Amino acid sequence: MDERSVIKRGLGKWSDPAVPKSGWTCVGYEDKGDISSVCDMCETVSIRHEHSMAHPNYSGVLVCGCVCAGHMESNVVAAKGRETEMKNHTARRSRWLSRPWRCSKRGNEFIRVEGVCVTVFCGSDGWRYVVDSESRKLWGPCCLSSDAAKLSAFDALYPRPGQARR
């Protein structure tokens, strides 16, 4: 059963008169990577992309699917936009390791992207990255592998939707 039909049928909290049906605000959203929870509002649909919804007249936060969240905030387009942003970020991150990384004269892997150079190297304490641009130089934390350092660099350059850039 999809969320639209669940809303129409008034399942879950949609039928509870104590729960507001509109005026909610999205306070966070996340791609869990797999379908790991059930929408708190309709209590029926399994969800992967979680929209955390808050309301001034409701105690706590409800974690909801896209359609329920859109109806709760009276803006389905905004909810779908957040979900699309999450899906695009996840797809882009999954392709990051297969991009054409080159090898420097020192034997370190690097890639140039959007005006920055990302270099991955193995130091005495493990794998690290450095992001180098005209405006900043960002050193990454110690990682167990080259791939882990590359993904850590991706996360620094492109934070998950809803997070601030480092």
CSV table of C-alpha atoms in Angstrom, one decimal:
chain,number,residue,atom,x,y,z
A,1,MET,CA,0.0,0.0,0.0
A,2,ASP,CA,1.4,3.4,-0.9
A,3,GLU,CA,1.3,6.5,1.3
A,4,ARG,CA,-1.3,8.4,-0.8
A,5,SER,CA,-3.9,5.6,-0.2
A,6,VAL,CA,-2.9,5.4,3.4
A,7,ILE,CA,-3.6,9.1,3.9
A,8,LYS,CA,-6.9,8.9,2.1
A,9,ARG,CA,-8.0,5.9,4.2
A,10,GLY,CA,-6.9,7.8,7.4
A,11,LEU,CA,-4.6,5.0,8.8
A,12,GLY,CA,-2.3,5.5,11.7
A,13,LYS,CA,-2.0,8.9,13.2
A,14,TRP,CA,-4.0,10.4,10.3
A,15,SER,CA,-7.1,9.2,12.1
A,16,ASP,CA,-6.0,10.4,15.6
A,17,PRO,CA,-7.7,13.7,16.4
A,18,ALA,CA,-5.0,14.6,18.9
A,19,VAL,CA,-2.3,14.7,16.1
A,20,PRO,CA,-2.2,17.8,13.9
A,21,LYS,CA,-2.6,17.1,10.2
A,22,SER,CA,-0.9,20.2,8.9
A,23,GLY,CA,1.5,23.0,10.0
A,24,TRP,CA,4.5,20.6,10.4
A,25,THR,CA,8.1,21.6,9.7
A,26,CYS,CA,10.8,19.3,8.4
A,27,VAL,CA,13.7,19.5,10.9
A,28,GLY,CA,16.0,16.9,9.3
A,29,TYR,CA,16.1,14.2,6.7
A,30,GLU,CA,18.3,11.2,6.0
A,31,ASP,CA,18.8,8.3,3.6
A,32,LYS,CA,19.1,5.2,5.8
A,33,GLY,CA,20.5,3.2,3.0
A,34,ASP,CA,17.8,0.6,3.1
A,35,ILE,CA,14.2,0.2,4.1
A,36,SER,CA,14.7,0.1,7.8
A,37,SER,CA,11.7,1.8,9.5
A,38,VAL,CA,8.0,2.5,9.2
A,39,CYS,CA,6.5,5.9,8.8
A,40,ASP,CA,5.5,7.3,12.2
A,41,MET,CA,2.5,9.2,10.8
A,42,CYS,CA,0.7,6.5,8.7
A,43,GLU,CA,2.2,3.6,10.7
A,44,THR,CA,2.0,1.5,7.6
A,45,VAL,CA,4.5,2.3,4.9
A,46,SER,CA,8.1,1.1,5.1
A,47,ILE,CA,10.5,3.9,4.4
A,48,ARG,CA,14.2,4.4,3.5
A,49,HIS,CA,14.2,8.2,3.2
A,50,GLU,CA,13.3,9.7,6.6
A,51,HIS,CA,11.8,13.1,7.0
A,52,SER,CA,11.9,14.3,10.6
A,53,MET,CA,8.8,16.4,11.2
A,54,ALA,CA,8.1,18.7,14.2
A,55,HIS,CA,5.0,20.7,15.1
A,56,PRO,CA,4.6,23.3,17.8
A,57,ASN,CA,1.4,21.6,19.2
A,58,TYR,CA,2.9,18.1,19.2
A,59,SER,CA,5.4,16.7,21.6
A,60,GLY,CA,8.4,15.0,19.9
A,61,VAL,CA,9.3,14.4,16.3
A,62,LEU,CA,7.7,12.1,13.8
A,63,VAL,CA,9.9,10.3,11.3
A,64,CYS,CA,7.9,10.0,8.1
A,65,GLY,CA,8.0,9.0,4.5
A,66,CYS,CA,8.0,11.5,1.6
A,67,VAL,CA,4.3,11.7,0.9
A,68,CYS,CA,3.1,11.9,4.5
A,69,ALA,CA,5.8,14.6,5.2
A,70,GLY,CA,4.6,16.6,2.2
A,71,HIS,CA,1.0,16.5,3.3
A,72,MET,CA,2.0,17.3,6.9
A,73,GLU,CA,3.8,20.5,5.8
A,74,SER,CA,1.3,21.2,3.0
A,75,ASN,CA,4.1,21.1,0.5
A,76,VAL,CA,4.6,17.8,-1.3
A,77,VAL,CA,7.0,19.4,-3.8
A,78,ALA,CA,9.4,20.4,-1.0
A,79,ALA,CA,9.3,16.8,0.4
A,80,LYS,CA,9.9,15.3,-3.0
A,81,GLY,CA,12.8,17.8,-3.5
A,82,ARG,CA,14.4,16.7,-0.3
A,83,GLU,CA,14.1,13.1,-1.3
A,84,THR,CA,15.5,13.7,-4.8
A,85,GLU,CA,18.4,15.6,-3.2
A,86,MET,CA,19.1,12.6,-0.9
A,87,LYS,CA,18.9,10.1,-3.8
A,88,ASN,CA,21.2,12.2,-6.0
A,89,HIS,CA,23.8,12.5,-3.2
A,90,THR,CA,23.7,8.8,-2.5
A,91,ALA,CA,24.2,8.0,-6.2
A,92,ARG,CA,27.0,10.5,-6.6
A,93,ARG,CA,28.8,9.1,-3.5
A,94,SER,CA,28.5,5.5,-4.9
A,95,ARG,CA,30.3,6.6,-8.1
A,96,TRP,CA,33.1,8.5,-6.3
A,97,LEU,CA,35.5,5.6,-6.0
A,98,SER,CA,35.1,4.6,-9.7
A,99,ARG,CA,36.0,8.1,-11.0
A,100,PRO,CA,39.3,8.4,-12.8
A,101,TRP,CA,41.8,8.9,-10.0
A,102,ARG,CA,45.3,9.6,-11.3
A,103,CYS,CA,48.7,8.8,-9.7
A,104,SER,CA,51.1,11.7,-8.8
A,105,LYS,CA,54.9,11.6,-9.2
A,106,ARG,CA,55.0,10.7,-5.5
A,107,GLY,CA,52.7,7.7,-6.0
A,108,ASN,CA,49.7,9.3,-4.4
A,109,GLU,CA,46.2,9.0,-5.9
A,110,PHE,CA,44.5,12.3,-6.8
A,111,ILE,CA,41.6,13.8,-8.6
A,112,ARG,CA,40.7,17.3,-9.7
A,113,VAL,CA,37.1,18.2,-9.3
A,114,GLU,CA,35.2,21.5,-9.2
A,115,GLY,CA,38.4,23.6,-8.9
A,116,VAL,CA,39.9,21.6,-6.1
A,117,CYS,CA,42.5,18.8,-6.0
A,118,VAL,CA,41.9,15.9,-3.7
A,119,THR,CA,44.9,13.8,-2.9
A,120,VAL,CA,44.9,10.5,-0.9
A,121,PHE,CA,48.2,9.3,0.7
A,122,CYS,CA,49.4,6.8,3.3
A,123,GLY,CA,51.1,8.3,6.2
A,124,SER,CA,52.7,6.7,9.3
A,125,ASP,CA,49.4,6.6,11.1
A,126,GLY,CA,47.2,5.4,8.1
A,127,TRP,CA,45.4,6.8,5.1
A,128,ARG,CA,44.5,10.5,4.8
A,129,TYR,CA,43.3,13.0,2.3
A,130,VAL,CA,44.0,16.6,1.6
A,131,VAL,CA,41.7,18.9,-0.3
A,132,ASP,CA,43.6,21.8,-1.9
A,133,SER,CA,42.1,24.8,-3.5
A,134,GLU,CA,43.0,28.5,-3.8
A,135,SER,CA,40.7,29.4,-0.9
A,136,ARG,CA,41.4,26.5,1.5
A,137,LYS,CA,43.4,23.5,2.4
A,138,LEU,CA,41.6,20.7,4.3
A,139,TRP,CA,43.3,17.7,5.9
A,140,GLY,CA,41.3,14.6,6.5
A,141,PRO,CA,41.3,12.3,9.5
A,142,CYS,CA,43.2,9.0,9.6
A,143,CYS,CA,41.4,6.1,7.7
A,144,LEU,CA,42.1,2.4,7.4
A,145,SER,CA,42.3,2.3,3.6
A,146,SER,CA,42.7,4.4,0.5
A,147,ASP,CA,39.0,4.0,-0.4
A,148,ALA,CA,37.9,5.0,3.1
A,149,ALA,CA,40.0,8.2,2.8
A,150,LYS,CA,38.5,8.9,-0.6
A,151,LEU,CA,35.0,8.6,0.8
A,152,SER,CA,35.9,10.7,3.7
A,153,ALA,CA,37.1,13.4,1.3
A,154,PHE,CA,33.8,13.1,-0.6
A,155,ASP,CA,31.9,13.6,2.6
A,156,ALA,CA,33.9,16.7,3.4
A,157,LEU,CA,33.4,18.2,-0.1
A,158,TYR,CA,29.7,17.2,-0.4
A,159,PRO,CA,28.0,16.8,3.0
A,160,ARG,CA,24.8,14.9,3.2
A,161,PRO,CA,21.8,17.0,2.4
A,162,GLY,CA,20.9,19.0,5.4
A,163,GLN,CA,24.4,19.1,6.8
A,164,ALA,CA,26.8,22.1,6.8
A,165,ARG,CA,29.9,22.0,4.5
A,166,ARG,CA,33.2,21.8,6.4
